[in-house]
């Protein structure tokens, strides 16, 4: 029995999993999503009037179990959960708990998956990421698609007669827990807490010799091919590290970050993404600046899509950070499709919380970040313009009041009428 609002720590989670790890026939499936919370199961269930995205047997049992907890619990305001820092080390805990045969399932094609039931198997299935804008409709569709993936994997193993256990979790929560001690805090502090929780893995570093020459980090790194196929590279890049960076190059004036993936999705045998950066002196500012000039996507070794980057630059001693980077016109740092490159029309890029540095890296850490959002945001400009208009109205009103004059001569009823010349 777990009380409401209980947050399971790393040590408690390890203890809870011990009976599962002590079984004789151990076949464990770890379904890993970019973000997920218990509230998603209750919010998107049929009891809330939404289209239920949970149709496979695993998630149906979980939804029914949560509904029983809600009905029997004296308070259903705050559900128990697992600390996101605990799930961060979950894969390491599972690998250290026994002699597992680790298999990363990224192409979601389990029909050709070889599972020897006589030995312990650990299958890590990377699920599709949720929409970065957290819109309810897109999130619902993403959860429903992941539900189908879980159903396909589990049904295929059941048909083979393989006994297994399932863990469905995520790298970070999709919703911030509103604890009683932080309800009255400002929204800025909640956003800061969410950003702190999202930094659950170290950046990707490229080391040539004994020196680290490139650091790359993103909380969400996704591509979309032909407006239909979503390719999430976040887990493969930063968590599982199923990426080849051997083709990366570093010099004092030019740096190329090369990320190569093998079969990221069905239909694509290889995918390479290149970030081309330069470092040169600008006489106007009398200092050196590092700029990200272009991004290239190479599919299957021959199809090249080129994007021209605008708005990504920083002093050579700094790193660059931006909350949203991609091909959308709404992003502060955009990847513009090269007009002379027809292949670029088939790709869309979405990067959240990007931080990159290709020069002057000290102690394998990011330097001070130059952010893409300037000091004068649209909100600040709106406040300044409104204040100037109100100040002008106030000044004009005071000026008109100061122009008013009072009479200094008055009529005498016993004398002649007062004559005031028009010049006065």
XYZ file of C-alpha atoms in Angstrom:
424
model
C 0.000 0.000 0.000
C 1.363 3.377 -1.048
C -0.060 6.611 0.278
C -1.123 9.477 -1.973
C 1.682 11.625 -3.275
C 4.366 9.058 -2.475
C 7.431 9.515 -4.715
C 9.420 6.295 -5.044
C 13.164 6.898 -4.820
C 15.951 5.068 -6.641
C 16.665 2.726 -3.722
C 12.969 1.948 -3.220
C 12.501 1.245 -6.926
C 15.430 -1.178 -6.900
C 13.934 -2.971 -3.899
C 10.517 -3.194 -5.576
C 12.056 -4.774 -8.674
C 14.016 -7.442 -6.792
C 11.215 -10.098 -6.914
C 10.949 -9.524 -10.643
C 14.695 -9.894 -11.152
C 14.860 -13.034 -8.978
C 12.609 -15.123 -11.241
C 14.053 -18.225 -12.881
C 12.940 -17.389 -16.413
C 13.700 -13.710 -16.805
C 12.563 -11.968 -19.966
C 12.082 -8.270 -19.373
C 10.756 -5.657 -21.800
C 11.524 -2.019 -21.034
C 9.265 0.338 -22.992
C 11.007 3.711 -22.807
C 9.246 6.945 -23.759
C 10.578 10.492 -23.707
C 8.070 11.637 -21.049
C 5.131 10.099 -19.222
C 3.166 10.549 -15.992
C 0.548 8.509 -14.162
C -1.869 11.384 -14.741
C -1.756 10.620 -18.491
C -3.463 7.265 -17.899
C -6.296 8.818 -15.895
C -6.679 11.970 -17.977
C -6.830 10.230 -21.362
C -9.041 7.334 -20.245
C -12.715 6.942 -21.163
C -13.829 8.119 -17.737
C -12.840 11.641 -18.724
C -14.827 11.608 -21.956
C -11.815 11.240 -24.248
C -11.145 8.628 -26.852
C -9.358 5.911 -24.936
C -5.886 5.384 -26.459
C -5.125 2.407 -24.213
C -6.299 -0.714 -26.038
C -3.564 -3.312 -25.528
C -3.738 -5.762 -22.648
C -0.833 -4.262 -20.667
C -2.192 -0.733 -20.566
C -5.774 -1.912 -19.945
C -4.630 -3.692 -16.789
C -2.762 -0.575 -15.721
C -5.756 1.714 -16.297
C -8.071 -0.638 -14.390
C -5.570 -0.824 -11.529
C -5.376 2.981 -11.339
C -9.158 3.290 -11.361
C -9.369 0.830 -8.447
C -6.856 2.961 -6.540
C -8.893 6.102 -7.207
C -12.121 4.468 -6.038
C -10.641 2.995 -2.851
C -8.397 5.915 -1.955
C -9.637 8.536 0.539
C -7.946 11.210 -1.578
C -7.312 11.056 -5.307
C -5.884 14.532 -5.728
C -2.247 13.400 -5.868
C -1.282 9.945 -7.157
C 1.924 8.105 -6.225
C 4.739 8.271 -8.733
C 8.351 7.273 -9.369
C 11.078 9.876 -9.120
C 12.405 10.800 -12.560
C 15.949 10.598 -11.178
C 15.258 6.949 -10.360
C 14.128 6.136 -13.903
C 17.269 7.865 -15.161
C 19.378 5.053 -13.688
C 16.830 2.283 -14.290
C 18.575 0.831 -17.330
C 21.905 0.761 -15.488
C 20.261 -0.947 -12.491
C 18.718 -3.618 -14.718
C 21.997 -4.282 -16.527
C 23.928 -4.613 -13.272
C 21.318 -6.922 -11.712
C 22.240 -9.921 -13.828
C 23.764 -11.385 -16.959
C 21.220 -9.965 -19.406
C 21.348 -10.197 -23.147
C 20.609 -6.566 -24.023
C 18.705 -5.922 -27.257
C 17.767 -2.408 -28.371
C 14.613 -2.470 -30.500
C 14.531 0.785 -32.447
C 12.926 -0.168 -35.754
C 9.944 -1.759 -33.949
C 10.135 -4.817 -36.205
C 9.913 -7.704 -33.742
C 8.981 -10.362 -36.282
C 12.692 -11.033 -36.903
C 13.691 -10.600 -33.262
C 15.568 -13.587 -31.866
C 14.781 -14.314 -28.227
C 16.361 -17.273 -26.482
C 13.988 -17.994 -23.582
C 16.572 -20.134 -21.818
C 18.730 -17.092 -21.060
C 17.679 -13.799 -19.457
C 16.798 -11.213 -22.108
C 16.400 -7.473 -21.681
C 14.576 -5.817 -24.586
C 14.696 -2.015 -24.639
C 11.991 -0.627 -26.960
C 12.330 3.068 -27.816
C 8.809 4.460 -28.224
C 7.783 7.460 -30.282
C 8.162 10.839 -28.547
C 5.183 12.901 -27.500
C 4.514 16.174 -29.271
C 6.848 18.913 -28.056
C 4.089 21.500 -27.846
C 2.059 19.338 -25.405
C -1.164 19.891 -27.337
C -3.844 17.518 -26.122
C -4.798 16.149 -29.550
C -1.233 15.435 -30.694
C -0.308 13.951 -27.308
C -3.349 11.682 -27.454
C -2.383 10.467 -30.921
C 1.213 9.821 -29.845
C 0.128 7.825 -26.785
C -2.317 5.826 -28.919
C 0.436 5.004 -31.428
C 2.778 3.890 -28.646
C -0.056 1.771 -27.240
C -0.228 -0.039 -30.587
C 3.537 -0.592 -30.547
C 3.360 -2.107 -27.052
C 0.503 -4.320 -28.211
C 2.416 -5.583 -31.256
C 5.547 -6.436 -29.259
C 3.734 -8.213 -26.424
C 1.357 -10.131 -28.711
C 4.263 -11.346 -30.847
C 6.092 -12.739 -27.795
C 2.905 -14.272 -26.427
C 2.291 -16.088 -29.696
C 5.788 -17.566 -29.437
C 5.003 -18.833 -25.926
C 7.648 -16.638 -24.287
C 6.933 -15.532 -20.716
C 7.981 -11.966 -19.965
C 7.500 -8.976 -17.689
C 6.964 -5.386 -18.784
C 8.165 -2.029 -17.472
C 6.593 1.039 -19.067
C 8.316 4.269 -18.077
C 9.878 7.452 -19.420
C 12.965 9.599 -19.126
C 11.127 12.495 -17.475
C 7.593 13.345 -16.356
C 5.110 14.942 -18.728
C 3.380 16.849 -15.942
C 4.805 18.750 -12.982
C 3.598 17.506 -9.609
C 1.839 20.293 -7.704
C 2.920 19.577 -4.160
C 1.299 21.401 -1.292
C 4.515 23.227 -0.439
C 4.910 24.696 -3.918
C 1.336 25.518 -4.875
C 1.807 29.148 -3.907
C 5.131 29.498 -5.740
C 5.465 31.505 -8.932
C 5.100 29.881 -12.326
C 8.659 30.889 -13.118
C 9.890 28.656 -10.308
C 7.796 25.733 -11.567
C 9.256 26.153 -15.025
C 12.744 26.214 -13.530
C 11.999 22.956 -11.667
C 10.737 21.351 -14.865
C 13.860 22.428 -16.732
C 16.032 20.987 -13.982
C 14.222 17.641 -14.147
C 14.498 17.531 -17.941
C 18.323 17.608 -17.745
C 18.472 13.905 -16.985
C 21.417 12.947 -19.204
C 24.833 14.420 -20.022
C 25.583 16.086 -23.352
C 27.136 14.247 -26.264
C 30.861 14.973 -26.460
C 33.254 14.459 -29.353
C 36.838 13.844 -28.223
C 39.789 13.889 -30.597
C 42.982 12.832 -28.883
C 42.711 13.897 -25.260
C 40.666 17.045 -25.888
C 36.904 17.449 -26.138
C 36.203 19.669 -29.131
C 32.379 19.430 -29.502
C 29.561 19.371 -26.952
C 25.970 18.822 -28.075
C 22.778 18.623 -26.011
C 19.033 18.639 -26.755
C 16.015 17.616 -24.714
C 14.180 16.647 -27.906
C 15.908 15.855 -31.209
C 13.417 14.701 -33.839
C 13.022 14.642 -37.609
C 10.004 14.128 -39.838
C 10.420 12.604 -43.286
C 7.891 13.240 -46.054
C 5.472 14.854 -43.557
C 4.571 11.429 -42.194
C 7.455 9.429 -40.681
C 8.553 10.768 -37.285
C 12.133 9.884 -36.321
C 13.026 10.499 -32.688
C 16.798 10.528 -32.214
C 16.891 11.773 -28.621
C 17.287 8.441 -26.875
C 19.609 7.015 -29.524
C 21.865 10.072 -29.270
C 22.059 10.759 -25.539
C 20.804 7.669 -23.652
C 21.454 4.496 -25.648
C 24.181 6.328 -27.631
C 23.505 4.246 -30.733
C 25.201 6.900 -32.851
C 28.495 6.976 -34.728
C 30.438 10.237 -34.290
C 33.733 9.045 -35.786
C 33.315 11.239 -38.894
C 33.269 14.441 -36.823
C 36.099 16.898 -37.478
C 37.585 19.705 -35.389
C 39.991 22.508 -36.330
C 40.583 26.013 -35.034
C 38.397 27.535 -37.749
C 35.966 24.772 -38.825
C 34.094 22.089 -36.905
C 31.740 19.401 -38.189
C 29.553 17.337 -35.875
C 28.599 14.136 -37.686
C 25.860 11.914 -36.243
C 25.345 8.592 -38.048
C 22.444 6.257 -37.255
C 21.841 2.743 -38.581
C 18.212 1.891 -39.380
C 16.569 4.598 -37.271
C 13.164 3.599 -38.721
C 11.820 1.146 -41.250
C 12.643 2.153 -44.814
C 15.829 4.078 -43.966
C 19.004 2.003 -43.770
C 21.320 4.824 -42.708
C 20.960 8.445 -41.677
C 23.670 11.043 -41.108
C 23.155 14.538 -39.704
C 25.951 17.085 -39.973
C 26.258 20.358 -38.072
C 28.806 22.605 -39.830
C 30.288 25.385 -37.655
C 32.910 28.066 -38.335
C 35.022 30.282 -36.116
C 36.356 33.520 -37.585
C 37.199 37.107 -36.738
C 34.664 39.853 -37.429
C 36.312 43.258 -37.740
C 33.160 45.174 -36.812
C 32.991 43.642 -33.336
C 36.771 43.135 -33.121
C 36.352 39.607 -31.777
C 35.962 36.040 -33.002
C 32.477 34.512 -33.329
C 31.410 30.899 -33.779
C 28.440 30.329 -36.075
C 26.416 27.320 -37.116
C 26.300 27.855 -40.874
C 24.360 24.846 -42.149
C 22.811 21.512 -41.265
C 22.880 18.579 -43.674
C 20.855 15.363 -43.641
C 22.190 12.444 -45.680
C 19.783 9.527 -46.197
C 21.139 6.142 -47.298
C 24.461 7.704 -48.275
C 23.283 9.590 -51.363
C 20.217 11.762 -50.676
C 21.487 15.091 -49.338
C 19.146 17.646 -47.753
C 20.779 20.988 -46.894
C 19.480 23.664 -44.536
C 20.879 27.180 -44.148
C 20.945 28.267 -40.519
C 19.980 31.757 -39.397
C 20.273 33.182 -35.910
C 22.729 30.702 -34.369
C 25.939 32.474 -33.389
C 27.867 33.241 -30.226
C 31.234 34.643 -29.174
C 33.922 32.053 -29.776
C 34.448 31.574 -26.026
C 30.734 30.881 -25.388
C 28.308 28.101 -26.167
C 24.986 28.659 -27.910
C 21.590 27.858 -26.369
C 18.077 28.134 -27.771
C 14.788 26.739 -26.534
C 13.407 25.917 -30.012
C 15.373 25.292 -33.197
C 13.946 23.869 -36.410
C 12.319 24.404 -39.764
C 9.192 26.051 -38.353
C 8.839 29.785 -38.998
C 7.697 30.250 -35.397
C 11.054 29.151 -33.954
C 13.521 31.866 -32.902
C 16.406 29.974 -34.557
C 15.391 28.609 -37.954
C 16.747 26.061 -40.385
C 15.847 27.456 -43.806
C 15.659 25.015 -46.687
C 18.230 25.642 -49.388
C 16.259 26.760 -52.515
C 18.693 24.910 -54.766
C 18.237 21.652 -52.844
C 15.013 19.772 -53.635
C 15.653 17.024 -51.081
C 15.327 19.503 -48.199
C 11.609 19.839 -48.904
C 11.092 16.273 -47.668
C 12.442 16.923 -44.151
C 11.366 18.793 -41.044
C 13.626 19.293 -38.033
C 12.509 19.828 -34.411
C 15.093 20.488 -31.687
C 14.142 21.570 -28.180
C 16.499 23.095 -25.611
C 19.494 23.010 -27.951
C 22.959 23.788 -26.588
C 26.032 23.356 -28.756
C 29.674 24.395 -28.586
C 32.339 23.587 -31.131
C 35.290 25.694 -29.999
C 37.267 26.597 -26.864
C 35.837 23.882 -24.583
C 37.378 23.872 -21.100
C 37.136 20.981 -18.596
C 34.667 19.075 -20.819
C 31.880 21.495 -19.869
C 29.755 24.028 -21.681
C 30.933 27.610 -21.401
C 28.611 30.490 -20.604
C 25.647 30.234 -22.996
C 24.656 32.955 -25.433
C 20.881 32.569 -25.731
C 18.945 33.085 -28.934
C 16.280 35.120 -27.113
C 17.411 38.716 -26.769
C 16.736 40.938 -23.787
C 13.906 42.800 -25.540
C 11.273 40.093 -25.889
C 7.877 40.797 -27.535
C 6.348 41.182 -24.080
C 8.919 43.798 -23.087
C 8.388 45.714 -26.335
C 4.614 45.654 -25.784
C 5.048 47.022 -22.263
C 7.432 49.755 -23.445
C 5.148 50.888 -26.290
C 2.107 50.923 -23.990
C 4.020 52.899 -21.346
C 5.224 55.445 -23.918
C 1.656 55.983 -25.209
C 0.282 56.456 -21.688
C 3.167 58.797 -20.799
C 2.493 60.879 -23.928
C -1.211 61.156 -23.005
C -0.279 62.209 -19.465
C 2.226 64.797 -20.732
C -0.286 66.228 -23.197
C -2.931 66.451 -20.484
C -0.594 68.250 -18.075
C 0.445 70.615 -20.862
C -3.195 71.505 -21.632
C -3.970 72.063 -17.946
C -1.016 74.433 -17.644
C -2.391 76.509 -20.523
C -5.540 77.388 -18.589
C -5.696 81.023 -17.257
C -8.062 82.744 -14.820
C -9.708 86.164 -15.117
C -7.823 89.067 -13.522
C -10.526 91.708 -14.213
C -14.227 91.630 -13.401
C -17.353 93.693 -14.336
C -18.549 96.461 -11.970
C -22.385 96.531 -11.993
C -22.324 100.280 -11.149
C -19.807 101.222 -13.784
C -19.505 100.791 -17.535
C -19.235 97.298 -19.046
C -15.804 95.764 -19.084
C -14.169 95.755 -22.505
C -11.545 93.114 -23.151
C -9.527 93.546 -26.385
C -9.266 90.495 -28.612
C -5.507 90.558 -28.276
C -5.914 89.599 -24.606
